[in-house]
Short mmCIF file of C-alpha atoms in Angstrom, two decimals:
data_model
loop_
_atom_site.label_atom_id
_atom_site.label_comp_id
_atom_site.label_asym_id
_atom_site.label_seq_id
_atom_site.Cartn_x
_atom_site.Cartn_y
_atom_site.Cartn_z
CA MET A 1251 -14.37 -19.78 -18.96
CA ASN A 1252 -12.13 -19.95 -15.89
CA PRO A 1253 -12.14 -16.66 -13.89
CA ALA A 1254 -8.86 -17.58 -12.20
CA LYS A 1255 -7.21 -17.63 -15.62
CA ASP A 1256 -7.83 -13.86 -15.91
CA TYR A 1257 -5.05 -13.40 -13.35
CA PHE A 1258 -2.53 -15.16 -15.53
CA ALA A 1259 -1.00 -14.60 -18.95
CA ALA A 1260 0.97 -16.92 -21.24
CA ASN A 1261 4.59 -16.04 -22.02
CA LYS A 1262 6.02 -16.45 -25.52
CA GLU A 1263 6.80 -20.13 -24.85
CA GLY A 1264 3.13 -20.69 -23.99
CA VAL A 1265 3.83 -21.25 -20.29
CA THR A 1266 1.22 -19.70 -18.01
CA VAL A 1267 2.79 -17.15 -15.65
CA MET A 1268 1.30 -14.74 -13.14
CA ALA A 1269 0.68 -11.27 -14.57
CA GLN A 1270 3.04 -8.63 -13.20
CA LEU A 1271 1.64 -6.20 -10.65
CA CYS A 1272 1.89 -2.66 -12.04
CA ALA A 1273 0.36 -0.39 -9.34
CA ILE A 1274 -1.33 -0.35 -5.96
CA GLY A 1275 -4.47 1.78 -5.64
CA ILE A 1276 -5.67 3.22 -2.35
CA TYR A 1277 -8.96 5.12 -2.01
CA VAL A 1278 -8.94 7.99 0.49
CA PRO A 1279 -11.61 10.52 1.54
CA ASP A 1280 -9.13 13.45 1.74
CA LEU A 1281 -6.28 13.56 -0.79
CA THR A 1282 -4.47 16.45 0.92
CA LYS A 1283 -4.36 14.63 4.26
CA ALA A 1284 -3.36 11.39 2.52
CA LEU A 1285 -0.50 13.12 0.72
CA ARG A 1286 0.79 14.53 4.02
CA PHE A 1287 0.80 11.03 5.56
CA TYR A 1288 2.38 9.20 2.63
CA THR A 1289 4.99 11.90 1.90
CA GLU A 1290 5.82 13.14 5.42
CA VAL A 1291 5.45 9.96 7.50
CA LEU A 1292 6.45 7.33 4.91
CA ASP A 1293 8.72 9.57 2.77
CA PHE A 1294 7.13 8.70 -0.59
CA GLU A 1295 7.45 11.24 -3.40
CA VAL A 1296 4.71 12.50 -5.71
CA ASN A 1297 5.47 11.13 -9.16
CA LYS A 1298 2.52 12.39 -11.20
CA GLN A 1299 -0.82 14.17 -10.74
CA TYR A 1300 -3.75 12.71 -12.72
CA GLY A 1301 -6.25 15.52 -12.30
CA PRO A 1302 -7.39 17.05 -9.01
CA LYS A 1303 -8.28 13.76 -7.26
CA ILE A 1304 -5.65 11.21 -8.32
CA VAL A 1305 -1.93 11.20 -7.49
CA SER A 1306 0.80 8.66 -8.23
CA LEU A 1307 3.51 8.18 -5.62
CA ALA A 1308 6.93 6.92 -6.65
CA HIS A 1309 8.09 3.84 -4.78
CA GLY A 1310 10.66 1.82 -6.69
CA GLU A 1311 9.14 0.35 -9.83
CA LEU A 1312 5.65 -0.06 -8.36
CA PRO A 1313 3.64 3.19 -8.17
CA ILE A 1314 1.09 3.76 -5.45
CA ILE A 1315 -2.04 5.53 -6.70
CA LEU A 1316 -4.03 7.60 -4.20
CA GLU A 1317 -7.56 8.40 -5.41
CA GLU A 1318 -9.93 10.68 -3.54
CA SER A 1319 -13.47 9.35 -3.18
CA GLU A 1320 -16.12 10.94 -1.00
CA GLY A 1321 -18.89 9.73 1.30
CA ALA A 1322 -20.61 6.46 0.43
CA ASP A 1323 -18.47 6.10 -2.70
CA TYR A 1324 -15.33 5.99 -0.51
CA ILE A 1325 -16.87 3.45 1.87
CA ASP A 1326 -18.04 1.23 -1.03
CA ARG A 1327 -14.67 1.36 -2.78
CA LYS A 1328 -12.65 0.71 0.37
CA ALA A 1329 -14.87 -2.22 1.35
CA ALA A 1330 -14.60 -3.67 -2.16
CA THR A 1331 -10.83 -3.36 -2.50
CA GLY A 1332 -9.44 -3.54 1.04
CA PRO A 1333 -5.82 -2.91 0.04
CA VAL A 1334 -2.95 -3.71 2.33
CA LEU A 1335 0.26 -2.10 1.25
CA VAL A 1336 3.27 -4.21 2.29
CA LEU A 1337 6.61 -2.41 2.35
CA GLN A 1338 9.87 -4.33 2.54
CA THR A 1339 12.50 -3.16 5.03
CA GLU A 1340 15.96 -4.31 6.08
CA ASN A 1341 15.55 -2.99 9.66
CA ILE A 1342 12.04 -3.35 11.05
CA GLU A 1343 12.99 -2.05 14.51
CA ASN A 1344 14.17 1.20 12.95
CA GLU A 1345 10.88 1.51 11.03
CA VAL A 1346 8.86 0.89 14.22
CA ASN A 1347 10.79 3.60 16.07
CA LEU A 1348 10.28 6.00 13.15
CA LEU A 1349 6.54 5.27 13.01
CA LYS A 1350 6.19 5.78 16.77
CA SER A 1351 8.14 9.05 16.63
CA LYS A 1352 5.83 10.34 13.89
CA GLY A 1353 2.66 9.36 15.75
CA ALA A 1354 1.54 6.59 13.38
CA ASP A 1355 -1.40 4.38 14.47
CA LEU A 1356 0.33 1.06 15.17
CA LEU A 1357 -1.93 -2.01 15.32
CA MET A 1358 0.60 -3.94 17.41
CA GLU A 1359 3.17 -2.91 20.01
CA GLU A 1360 6.12 -4.77 18.48
CA PRO A 1361 6.91 -6.62 15.22
CA ALA A 1362 5.42 -10.12 15.03
CA ALA A 1363 6.87 -13.28 13.50
CA CYS A 1364 5.42 -14.55 10.22
CA PRO A 1365 6.55 -17.28 7.80
CA PRO A 1366 8.88 -15.04 5.75
CA GLY A 1367 10.25 -13.01 8.69
CA LYS A 1368 8.80 -10.22 10.89
CA TYR A 1369 6.12 -7.61 10.25
CA ILE A 1370 4.42 -4.64 11.87
CA SER A 1371 0.92 -3.43 10.94
CA PHE A 1372 -0.29 0.17 11.12
CA ARG A 1373 -3.02 2.42 9.70
CA ASP A 1374 -2.97 5.57 7.63
CA PRO A 1375 -5.26 8.46 8.72
CA PHE A 1376 -8.24 6.80 6.95
CA GLY A 1377 -7.98 3.29 8.39
CA ASN A 1378 -6.15 1.67 5.45
CA ILE A 1379 -3.82 -1.02 6.75
CA LEU A 1380 -0.14 -0.97 5.86
CA GLU A 1381 2.68 -3.27 6.91
CA TYR A 1382 6.44 -3.23 7.02
CA LEU A 1383 7.96 -6.67 6.36
CA GLN A 1384 11.53 -7.77 7.07
CA PHE A 1385 12.53 -11.06 5.45
CA ASP A 1386 14.72 -13.47 7.45
#
């Protein structure tokens, strides 16, 4: 058995293709605080509530799932998953100015060059890393 094959699926012609990403999950220790950050700073909208500790945020066709975990469980889950949410933008300078004006924790002063374009990294209130990416 090849573990890497679990990441792929065969299409109807039998050609192996990468499975489509369907959601991004982020573990947070305080769902209320997380919702404030993701809705007020990043302007996401709540799409669906899955009980008291799980919320889906609408963002195009790819939902972002925030799940509240507490104490050691949060630390274990975050260490195991280490998500980085990458958001595409057409105007990275505008996003940087918006993040600065809203007091976001930027990990760099200015956008940096990368192979596909420019990016800026920042953290949510719980230390999760997010990035805005502008393609060239």
